[in-house]
GROMACS .gro file of C-alpha atoms in nm:
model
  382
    1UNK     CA    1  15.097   2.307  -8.086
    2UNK     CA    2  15.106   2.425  -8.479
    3UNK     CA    3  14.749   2.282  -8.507
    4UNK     CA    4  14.609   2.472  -8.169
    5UNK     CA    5  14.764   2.782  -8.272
    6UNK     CA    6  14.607   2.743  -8.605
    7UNK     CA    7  14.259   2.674  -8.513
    8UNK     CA    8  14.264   2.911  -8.247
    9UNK     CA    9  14.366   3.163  -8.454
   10UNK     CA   10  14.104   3.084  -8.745
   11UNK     CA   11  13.819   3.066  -8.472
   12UNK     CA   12  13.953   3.381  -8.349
   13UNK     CA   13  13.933   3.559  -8.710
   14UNK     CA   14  13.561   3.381  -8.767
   15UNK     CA   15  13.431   3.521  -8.427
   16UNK     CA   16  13.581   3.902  -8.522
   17UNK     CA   17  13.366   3.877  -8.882
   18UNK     CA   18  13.041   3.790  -8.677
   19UNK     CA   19  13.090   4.015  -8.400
   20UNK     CA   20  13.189   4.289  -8.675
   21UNK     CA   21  12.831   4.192  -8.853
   22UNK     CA   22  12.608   4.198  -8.603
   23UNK     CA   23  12.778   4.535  -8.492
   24UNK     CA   24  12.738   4.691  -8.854
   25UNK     CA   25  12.381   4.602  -8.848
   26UNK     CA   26  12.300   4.681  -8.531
   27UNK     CA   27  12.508   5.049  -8.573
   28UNK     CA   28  12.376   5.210  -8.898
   29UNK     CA   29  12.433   5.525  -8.810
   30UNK     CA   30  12.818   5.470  -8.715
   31UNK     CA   31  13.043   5.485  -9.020
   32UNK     CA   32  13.097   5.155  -9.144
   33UNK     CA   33  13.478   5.145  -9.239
   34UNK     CA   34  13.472   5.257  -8.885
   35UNK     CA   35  13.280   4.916  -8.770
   36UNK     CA   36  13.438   4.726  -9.017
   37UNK     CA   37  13.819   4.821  -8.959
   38UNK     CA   38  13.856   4.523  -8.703
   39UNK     CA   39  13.796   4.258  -8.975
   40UNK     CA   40  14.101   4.436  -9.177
   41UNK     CA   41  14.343   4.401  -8.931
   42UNK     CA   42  14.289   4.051  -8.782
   43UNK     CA   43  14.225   3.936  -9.162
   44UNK     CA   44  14.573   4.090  -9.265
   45UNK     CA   45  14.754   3.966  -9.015
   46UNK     CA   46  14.603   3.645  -8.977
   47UNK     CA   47  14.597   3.576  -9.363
   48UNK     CA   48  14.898   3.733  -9.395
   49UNK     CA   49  15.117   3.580  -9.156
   50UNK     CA   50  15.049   3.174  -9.375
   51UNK     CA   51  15.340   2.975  -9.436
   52UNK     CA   52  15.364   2.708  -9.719
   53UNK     CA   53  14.998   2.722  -9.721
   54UNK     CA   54  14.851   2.656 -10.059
   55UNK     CA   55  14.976   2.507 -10.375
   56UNK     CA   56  15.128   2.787 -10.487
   57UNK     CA   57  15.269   2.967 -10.190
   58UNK     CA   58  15.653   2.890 -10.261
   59UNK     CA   59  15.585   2.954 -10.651
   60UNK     CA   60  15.480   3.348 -10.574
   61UNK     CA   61  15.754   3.404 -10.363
   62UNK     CA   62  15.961   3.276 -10.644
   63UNK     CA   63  15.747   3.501 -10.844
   64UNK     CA   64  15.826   3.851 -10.629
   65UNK     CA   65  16.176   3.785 -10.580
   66UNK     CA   66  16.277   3.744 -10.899
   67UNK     CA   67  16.027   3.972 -11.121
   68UNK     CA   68  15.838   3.650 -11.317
   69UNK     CA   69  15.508   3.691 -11.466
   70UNK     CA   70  15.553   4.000 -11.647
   71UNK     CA   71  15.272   3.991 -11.858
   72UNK     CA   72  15.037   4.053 -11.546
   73UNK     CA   73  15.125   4.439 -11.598
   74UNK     CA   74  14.942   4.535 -11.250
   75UNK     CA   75  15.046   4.187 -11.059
   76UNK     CA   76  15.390   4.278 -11.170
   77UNK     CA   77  15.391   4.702 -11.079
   78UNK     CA   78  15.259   4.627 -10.728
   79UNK     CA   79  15.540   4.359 -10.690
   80UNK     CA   80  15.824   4.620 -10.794
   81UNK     CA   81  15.679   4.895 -10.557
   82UNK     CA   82  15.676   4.706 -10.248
   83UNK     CA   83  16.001   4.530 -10.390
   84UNK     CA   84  16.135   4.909 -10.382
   85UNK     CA   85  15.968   4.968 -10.030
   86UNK     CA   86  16.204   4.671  -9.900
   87UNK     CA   87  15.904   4.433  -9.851
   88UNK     CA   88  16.019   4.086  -9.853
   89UNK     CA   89  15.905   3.785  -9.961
   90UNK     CA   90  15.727   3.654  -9.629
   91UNK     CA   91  15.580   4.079  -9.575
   92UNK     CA   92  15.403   4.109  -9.993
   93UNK     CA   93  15.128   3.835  -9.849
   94UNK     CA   94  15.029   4.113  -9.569
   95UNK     CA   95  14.961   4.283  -9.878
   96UNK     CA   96  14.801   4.102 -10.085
   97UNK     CA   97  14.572   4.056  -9.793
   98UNK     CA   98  14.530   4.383  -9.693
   99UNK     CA   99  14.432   4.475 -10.047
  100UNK     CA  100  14.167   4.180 -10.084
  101UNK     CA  101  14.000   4.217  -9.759
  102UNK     CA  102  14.022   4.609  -9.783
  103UNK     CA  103  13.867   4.633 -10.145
  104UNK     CA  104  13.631   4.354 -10.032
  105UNK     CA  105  13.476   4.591  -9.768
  106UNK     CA  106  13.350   4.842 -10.098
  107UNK     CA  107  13.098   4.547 -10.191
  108UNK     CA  108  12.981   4.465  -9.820
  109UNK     CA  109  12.933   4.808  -9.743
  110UNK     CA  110  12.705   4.843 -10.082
  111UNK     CA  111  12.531   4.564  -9.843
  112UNK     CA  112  12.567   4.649  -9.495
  113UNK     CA  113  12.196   4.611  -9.411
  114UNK     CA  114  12.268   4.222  -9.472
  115UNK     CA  115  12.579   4.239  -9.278
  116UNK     CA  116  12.504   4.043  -8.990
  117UNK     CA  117  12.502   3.730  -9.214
  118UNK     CA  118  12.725   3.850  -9.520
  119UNK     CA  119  13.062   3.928  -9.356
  120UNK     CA  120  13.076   3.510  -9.173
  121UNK     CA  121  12.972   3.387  -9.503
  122UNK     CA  122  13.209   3.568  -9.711
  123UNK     CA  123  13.474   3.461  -9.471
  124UNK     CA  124  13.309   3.096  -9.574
  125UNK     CA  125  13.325   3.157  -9.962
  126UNK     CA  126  13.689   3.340  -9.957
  127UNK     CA  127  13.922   3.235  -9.715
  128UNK     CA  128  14.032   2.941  -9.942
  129UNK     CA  129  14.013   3.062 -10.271
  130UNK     CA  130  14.232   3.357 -10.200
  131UNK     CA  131  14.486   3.164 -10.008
  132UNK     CA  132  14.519   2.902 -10.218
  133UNK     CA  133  14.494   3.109 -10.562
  134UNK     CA  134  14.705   3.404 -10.464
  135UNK     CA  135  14.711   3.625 -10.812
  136UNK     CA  136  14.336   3.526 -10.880
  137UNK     CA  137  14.272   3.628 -10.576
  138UNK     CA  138  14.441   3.957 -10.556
  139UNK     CA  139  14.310   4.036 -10.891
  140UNK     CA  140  13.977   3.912 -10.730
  141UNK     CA  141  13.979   4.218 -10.509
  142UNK     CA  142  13.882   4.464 -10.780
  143UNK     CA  143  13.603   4.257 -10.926
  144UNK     CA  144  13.448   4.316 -10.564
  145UNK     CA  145  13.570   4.719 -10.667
  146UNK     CA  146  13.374   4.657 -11.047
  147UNK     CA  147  13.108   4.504 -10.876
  148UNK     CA  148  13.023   4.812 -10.627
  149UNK     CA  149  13.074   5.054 -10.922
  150UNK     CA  150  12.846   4.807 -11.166
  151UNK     CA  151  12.564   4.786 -10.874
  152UNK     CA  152  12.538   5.080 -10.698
  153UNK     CA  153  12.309   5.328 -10.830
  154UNK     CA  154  12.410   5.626 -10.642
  155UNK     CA  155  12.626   5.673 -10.898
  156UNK     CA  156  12.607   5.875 -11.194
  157UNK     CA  157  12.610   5.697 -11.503
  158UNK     CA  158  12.936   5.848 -11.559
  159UNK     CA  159  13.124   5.724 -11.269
  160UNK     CA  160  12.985   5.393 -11.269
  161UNK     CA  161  13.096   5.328 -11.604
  162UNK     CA  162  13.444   5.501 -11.572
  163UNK     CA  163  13.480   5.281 -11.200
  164UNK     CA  164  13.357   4.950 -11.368
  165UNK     CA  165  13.571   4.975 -11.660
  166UNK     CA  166  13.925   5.114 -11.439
  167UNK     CA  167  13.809   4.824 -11.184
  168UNK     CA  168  13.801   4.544 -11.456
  169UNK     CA  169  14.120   4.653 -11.631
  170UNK     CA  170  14.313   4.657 -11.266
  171UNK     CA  171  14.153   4.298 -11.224
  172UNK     CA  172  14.232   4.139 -11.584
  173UNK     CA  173  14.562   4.317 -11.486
  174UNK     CA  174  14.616   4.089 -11.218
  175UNK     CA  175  14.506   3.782 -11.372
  176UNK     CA  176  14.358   3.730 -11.695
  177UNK     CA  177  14.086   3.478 -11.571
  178UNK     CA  178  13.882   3.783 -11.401
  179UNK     CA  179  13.805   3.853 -11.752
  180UNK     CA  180  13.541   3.520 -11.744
  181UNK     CA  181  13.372   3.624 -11.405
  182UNK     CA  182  13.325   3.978 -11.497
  183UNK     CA  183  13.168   3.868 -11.828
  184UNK     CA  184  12.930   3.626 -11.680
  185UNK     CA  185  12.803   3.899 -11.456
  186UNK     CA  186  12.768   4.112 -11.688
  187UNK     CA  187  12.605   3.875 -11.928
  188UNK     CA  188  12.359   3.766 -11.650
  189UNK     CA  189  12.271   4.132 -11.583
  190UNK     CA  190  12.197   4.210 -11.954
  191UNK     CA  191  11.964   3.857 -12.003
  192UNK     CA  192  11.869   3.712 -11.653
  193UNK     CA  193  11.788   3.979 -11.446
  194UNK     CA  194  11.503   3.789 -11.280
  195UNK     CA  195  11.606   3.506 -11.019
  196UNK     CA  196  11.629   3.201 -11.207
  197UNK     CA  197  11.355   2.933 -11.112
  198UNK     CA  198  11.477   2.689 -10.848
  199UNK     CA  199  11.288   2.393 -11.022
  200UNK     CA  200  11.464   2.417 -11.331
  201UNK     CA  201  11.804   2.472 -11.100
  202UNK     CA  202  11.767   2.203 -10.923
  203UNK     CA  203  11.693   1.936 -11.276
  204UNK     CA  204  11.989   2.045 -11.427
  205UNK     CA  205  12.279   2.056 -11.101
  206UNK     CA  206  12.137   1.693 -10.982
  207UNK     CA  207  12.159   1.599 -11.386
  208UNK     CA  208  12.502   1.796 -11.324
  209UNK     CA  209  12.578   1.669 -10.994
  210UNK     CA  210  12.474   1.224 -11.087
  211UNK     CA  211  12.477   1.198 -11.445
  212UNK     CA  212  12.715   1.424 -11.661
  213UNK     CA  213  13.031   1.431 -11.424
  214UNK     CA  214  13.055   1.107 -11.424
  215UNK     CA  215  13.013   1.070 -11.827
  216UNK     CA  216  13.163   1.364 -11.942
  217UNK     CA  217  13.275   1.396 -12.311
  218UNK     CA  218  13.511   1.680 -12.356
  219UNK     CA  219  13.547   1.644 -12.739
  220UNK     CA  220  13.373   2.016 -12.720
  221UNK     CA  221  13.540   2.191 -12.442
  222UNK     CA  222  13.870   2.143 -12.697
  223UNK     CA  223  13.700   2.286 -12.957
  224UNK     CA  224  13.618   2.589 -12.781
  225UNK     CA  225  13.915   2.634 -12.633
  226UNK     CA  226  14.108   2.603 -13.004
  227UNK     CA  227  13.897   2.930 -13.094
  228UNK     CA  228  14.054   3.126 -12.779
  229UNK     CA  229  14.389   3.009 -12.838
  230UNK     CA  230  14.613   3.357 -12.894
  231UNK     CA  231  14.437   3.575 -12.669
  232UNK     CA  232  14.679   3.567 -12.311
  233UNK     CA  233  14.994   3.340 -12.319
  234UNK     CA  234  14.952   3.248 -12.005
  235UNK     CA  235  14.622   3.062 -12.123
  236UNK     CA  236  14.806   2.953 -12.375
  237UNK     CA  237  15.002   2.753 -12.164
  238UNK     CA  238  14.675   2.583 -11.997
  239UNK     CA  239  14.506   2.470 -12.375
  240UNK     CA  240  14.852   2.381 -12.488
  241UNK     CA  241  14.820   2.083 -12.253
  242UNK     CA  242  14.386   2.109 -12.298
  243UNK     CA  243  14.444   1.685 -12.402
  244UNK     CA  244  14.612   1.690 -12.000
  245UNK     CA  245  14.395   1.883 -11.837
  246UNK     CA  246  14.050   1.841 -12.037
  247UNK     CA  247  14.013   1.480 -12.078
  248UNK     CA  248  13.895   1.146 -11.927
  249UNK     CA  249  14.266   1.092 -11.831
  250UNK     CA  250  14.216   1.445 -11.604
  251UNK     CA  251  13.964   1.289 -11.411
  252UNK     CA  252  14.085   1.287 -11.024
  253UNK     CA  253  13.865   1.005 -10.867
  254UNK     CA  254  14.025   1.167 -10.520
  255UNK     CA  255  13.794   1.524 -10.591
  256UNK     CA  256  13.502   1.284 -10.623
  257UNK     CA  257  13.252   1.362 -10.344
  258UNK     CA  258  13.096   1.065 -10.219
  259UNK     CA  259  12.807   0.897  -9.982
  260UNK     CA  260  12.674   1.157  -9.682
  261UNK     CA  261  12.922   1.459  -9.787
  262UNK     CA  262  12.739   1.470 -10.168
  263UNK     CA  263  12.386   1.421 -10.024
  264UNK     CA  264  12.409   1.717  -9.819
  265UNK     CA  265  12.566   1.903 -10.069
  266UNK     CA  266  12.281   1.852 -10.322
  267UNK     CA  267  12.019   1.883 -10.071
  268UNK     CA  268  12.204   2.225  -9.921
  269UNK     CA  269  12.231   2.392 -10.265
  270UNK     CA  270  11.905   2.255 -10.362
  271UNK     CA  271  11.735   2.416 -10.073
  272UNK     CA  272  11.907   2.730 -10.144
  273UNK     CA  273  11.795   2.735 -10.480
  274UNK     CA  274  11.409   2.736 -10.324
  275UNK     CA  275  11.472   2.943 -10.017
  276UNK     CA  276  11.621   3.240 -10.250
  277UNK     CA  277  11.322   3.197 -10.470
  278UNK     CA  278  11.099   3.267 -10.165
  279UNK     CA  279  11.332   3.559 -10.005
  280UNK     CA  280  11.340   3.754 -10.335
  281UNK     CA  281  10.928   3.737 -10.381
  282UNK     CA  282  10.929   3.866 -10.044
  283UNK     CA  283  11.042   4.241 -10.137
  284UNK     CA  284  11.054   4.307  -9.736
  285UNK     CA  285  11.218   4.614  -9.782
  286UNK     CA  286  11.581   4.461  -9.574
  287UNK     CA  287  11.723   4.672  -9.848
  288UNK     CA  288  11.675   4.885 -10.137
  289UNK     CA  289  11.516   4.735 -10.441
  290UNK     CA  290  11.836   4.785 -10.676
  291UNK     CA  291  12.021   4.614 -10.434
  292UNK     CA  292  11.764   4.310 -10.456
  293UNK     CA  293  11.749   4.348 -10.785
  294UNK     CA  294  12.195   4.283 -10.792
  295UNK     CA  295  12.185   3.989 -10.548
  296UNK     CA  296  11.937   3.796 -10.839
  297UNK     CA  297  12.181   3.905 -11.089
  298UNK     CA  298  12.456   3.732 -10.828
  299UNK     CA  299  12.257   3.443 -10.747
  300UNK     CA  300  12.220   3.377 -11.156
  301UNK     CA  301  12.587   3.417 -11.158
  302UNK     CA  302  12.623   3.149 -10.879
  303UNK     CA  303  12.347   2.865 -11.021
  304UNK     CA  304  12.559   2.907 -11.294
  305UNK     CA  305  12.890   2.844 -11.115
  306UNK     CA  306  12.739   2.592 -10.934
  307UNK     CA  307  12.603   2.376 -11.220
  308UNK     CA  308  12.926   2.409 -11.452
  309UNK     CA  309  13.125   2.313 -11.112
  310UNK     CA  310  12.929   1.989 -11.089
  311UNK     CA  311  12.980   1.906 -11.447
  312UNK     CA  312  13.308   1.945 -11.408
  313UNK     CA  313  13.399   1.885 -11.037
  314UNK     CA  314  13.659   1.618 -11.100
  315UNK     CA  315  13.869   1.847 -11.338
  316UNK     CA  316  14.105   2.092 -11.187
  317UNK     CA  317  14.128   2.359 -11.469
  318UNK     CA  318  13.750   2.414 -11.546
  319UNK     CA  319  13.630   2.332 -11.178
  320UNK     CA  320  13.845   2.651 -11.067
  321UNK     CA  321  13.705   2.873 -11.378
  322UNK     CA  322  13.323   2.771 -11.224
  323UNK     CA  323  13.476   2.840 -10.868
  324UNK     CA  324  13.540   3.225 -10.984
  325UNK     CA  325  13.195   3.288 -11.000
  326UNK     CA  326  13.020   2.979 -10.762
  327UNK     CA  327  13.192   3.176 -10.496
  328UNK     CA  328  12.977   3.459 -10.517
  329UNK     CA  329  12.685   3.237 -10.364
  330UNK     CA  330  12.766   3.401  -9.967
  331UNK     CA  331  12.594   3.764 -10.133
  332UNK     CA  332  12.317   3.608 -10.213
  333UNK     CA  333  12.259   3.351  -9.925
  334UNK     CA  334  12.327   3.616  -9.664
  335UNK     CA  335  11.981   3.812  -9.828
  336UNK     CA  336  11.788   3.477  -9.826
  337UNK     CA  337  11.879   3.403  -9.475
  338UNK     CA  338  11.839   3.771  -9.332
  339UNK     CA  339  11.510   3.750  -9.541
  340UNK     CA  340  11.321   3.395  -9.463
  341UNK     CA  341  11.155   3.336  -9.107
  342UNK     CA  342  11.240   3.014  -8.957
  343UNK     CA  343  10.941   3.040  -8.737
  344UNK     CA  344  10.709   3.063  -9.064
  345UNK     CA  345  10.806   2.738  -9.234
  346UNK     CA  346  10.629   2.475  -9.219
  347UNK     CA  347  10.801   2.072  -9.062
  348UNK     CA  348  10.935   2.020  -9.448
  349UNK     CA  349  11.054   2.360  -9.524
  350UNK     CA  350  11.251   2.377  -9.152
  351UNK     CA  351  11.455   2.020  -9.253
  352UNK     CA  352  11.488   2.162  -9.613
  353UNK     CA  353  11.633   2.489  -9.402
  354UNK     CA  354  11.876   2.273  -9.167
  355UNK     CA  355  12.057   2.163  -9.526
  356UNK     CA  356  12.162   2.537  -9.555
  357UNK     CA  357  12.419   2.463  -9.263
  358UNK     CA  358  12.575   2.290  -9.571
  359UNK     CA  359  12.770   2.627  -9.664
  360UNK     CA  360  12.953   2.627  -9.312
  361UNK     CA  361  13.107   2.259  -9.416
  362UNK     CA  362  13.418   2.337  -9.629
  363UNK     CA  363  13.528   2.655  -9.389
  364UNK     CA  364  13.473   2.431  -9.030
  365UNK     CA  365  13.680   2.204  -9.236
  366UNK     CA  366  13.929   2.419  -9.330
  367UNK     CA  367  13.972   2.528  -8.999
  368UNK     CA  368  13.969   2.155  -8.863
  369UNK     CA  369  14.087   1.890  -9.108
  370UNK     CA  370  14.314   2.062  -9.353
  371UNK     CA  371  14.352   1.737  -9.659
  372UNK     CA  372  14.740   1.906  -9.702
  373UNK     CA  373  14.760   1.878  -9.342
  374UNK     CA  374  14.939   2.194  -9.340
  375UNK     CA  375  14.932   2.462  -9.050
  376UNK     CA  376  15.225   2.703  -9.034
  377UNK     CA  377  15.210   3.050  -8.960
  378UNK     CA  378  15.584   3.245  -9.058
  379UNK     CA  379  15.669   3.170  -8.685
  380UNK     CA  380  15.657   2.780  -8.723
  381UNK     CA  381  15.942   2.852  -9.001
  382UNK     CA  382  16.219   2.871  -8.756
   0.00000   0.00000   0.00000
């Protein structure tokens, strides 16, 4: 019965986000918090109402009770308000769901044209991430915030830089880590503005992907990492134990994907490489130029997730700094597939196409075939 409920439940939530899509791009003249208000709710509650799911669920209870992780000046101030409100320790993850999927809803709107695809797909690239990494993913919430500031040019220059740099500081506030993502955006706006070329993306993640994970050397990745050393003691703690975490005796041969599952996975983000390649020559006017012009700066940001991820997709630590900004990959898909014409490809192009169902794999299986085989909502506590 904890299984049914579950799935139900998580069907339930993925139907609301395509309903809510379709209904946002269908209804552009009705406000969109309006439109999009559904997704809030059954996302809060749904989200909010885990139990024990995640690594770290237990450990951020621990956390809010008893005032730990101090350093996180934000994480720790929303903690003590809601500590004052009389939240407990089961109600704070209604809010730190509320707050993601809430703050998430700034960035969608910015593309609302691209809804009908964008909201299922972001329930694809999220869901897991922010339930399993709670304070990364709460401080995840205002890089969506920096990101609408950074992007949208109805703006003033003034706002968006005063927005972008309150965002980040709430978000590196949270958790320190945000402070990579927003930097490779920001890096890949200033030098790759133009969609990188998928030939050249495809070499290096199958050279990624079948040659370097599997003969790694990370003689260099502790070098770096001896030059950071100092700047947040909670990283501290992570290169302290960089001969644990960043060596051949980190590898997990468990995270290895193998046979079918890695094929389809190379030939899914392969394809996507080439299909958003074709969408963003297309210029069909789906939405406004700028906004193009920000989901090639996002799809940068992703190849570049995506390739660092395969390097190191064995390795806990590293894998989950790539995952901060691979996840980012549902902005850009949602354009390519709103953009591309099944109907105008040719036999090779449509199989090539198919692969894309690829990025429905890890959500359908964490609605299915949890590997922690856990399932509890705070009702399957008692």
């Amino acid at each position: 019965m904890v299984y049914i409920t579950y799935v139900i439940l998580n069907v339930l939530l993925l139907s609301v986000f395509i309903v809510v899509g379709r209904n946002i791009n269908k209804c552009p003249k009705i406000s969109f918090w309006k439109l999009y208000t559904p997704v809030i709710i059954f996302y809060t509650l749904i989200l909010g109402a885990r139990w024990k799911r995640g690594a770290d669920y237990k450990h951020y209870q621990d956390i809010y009770n008893h005032g730990l992780d101090y350093e996180q000046k934000l994480f720790s101030a929303i903690n003590e308000f809601f500590n004052l409100l009389g939240v407990n320790d089961i109600g704070i993850f209604f809010v730190y769901s509320f707050i993601f999927i809430f703050l998430a809803g700034f960035i969608i709107k910015l593309y609302r044209n691209i809804a009908i695809w964008l909201l299922p797909l972001f329930l694809f690239a999220f869901t897991t991430f922010d339930e399993w990494f709670i304070r990364q993913g709460l401080g995840y919430s205002f890089i969506f915030l920096f990101l609408m500031f950074f992007f949208n040019n109805e703006y003033s220059i003034k706002v968006k830089l005063i927005g972008s740099i309150l965002s980040a500081f709430c978000a590196c506030s949270i958790h320190s880590g945000s402070i990579f993502t927003i930097g490779i955006i920001i890096l890949c706006y200033i030098f790759f503005r133009k969609p990188f070329d998928f030939r050249v993306c495809a070499i290096l993640y199958i050279f990624a992907s079948y040659y370097f994970q599997y003969n790694m050397d990370f003689t260099y990745v502790n070098i770096f990492l001896g030059h950071i050393q100092g700047l947040d003691s909670r990283m501290d703690q992570y290169i302290n134990k960089s001969d644990e975490w960043f060596s051949n005796y980190a590898l997990s041969d468990e995270y290895y994907r193998k046979g079918i599952i890695k094929l389809f996975q190379t030939l899914g983000e392969c394809s996507f490489f080439y299909f958003a390649n074709m969408a963003f020559k297309l210029r069909n006017n789906i939405i406004e130029n700028y906004k193009v012009k920000s989901l090639e700066v996002l799809f940068n940001v992703y190849v570049i997730g995506s390739i660092i991820g395969q390097m190191f997709f064995t390795v806990e630590i590293p894998k989950r700094i790539a995952m901060t900004i691979y996840i980012l990959w549902c902005f850009p898909l949602a354009y390519t597939l709103c953009s591309i014409r099944f109907s105008t490809l040719n036999q090779i192009q449509k199989l090539l196409f198919f692969t894309l169902t690829f990025w429905c794999y890890e959500h359908f299986k964490y609605i299915f075939y949890r590997i922690d085989n856990v399932y509890y909502f705070i009702w399957d506590r008692f």
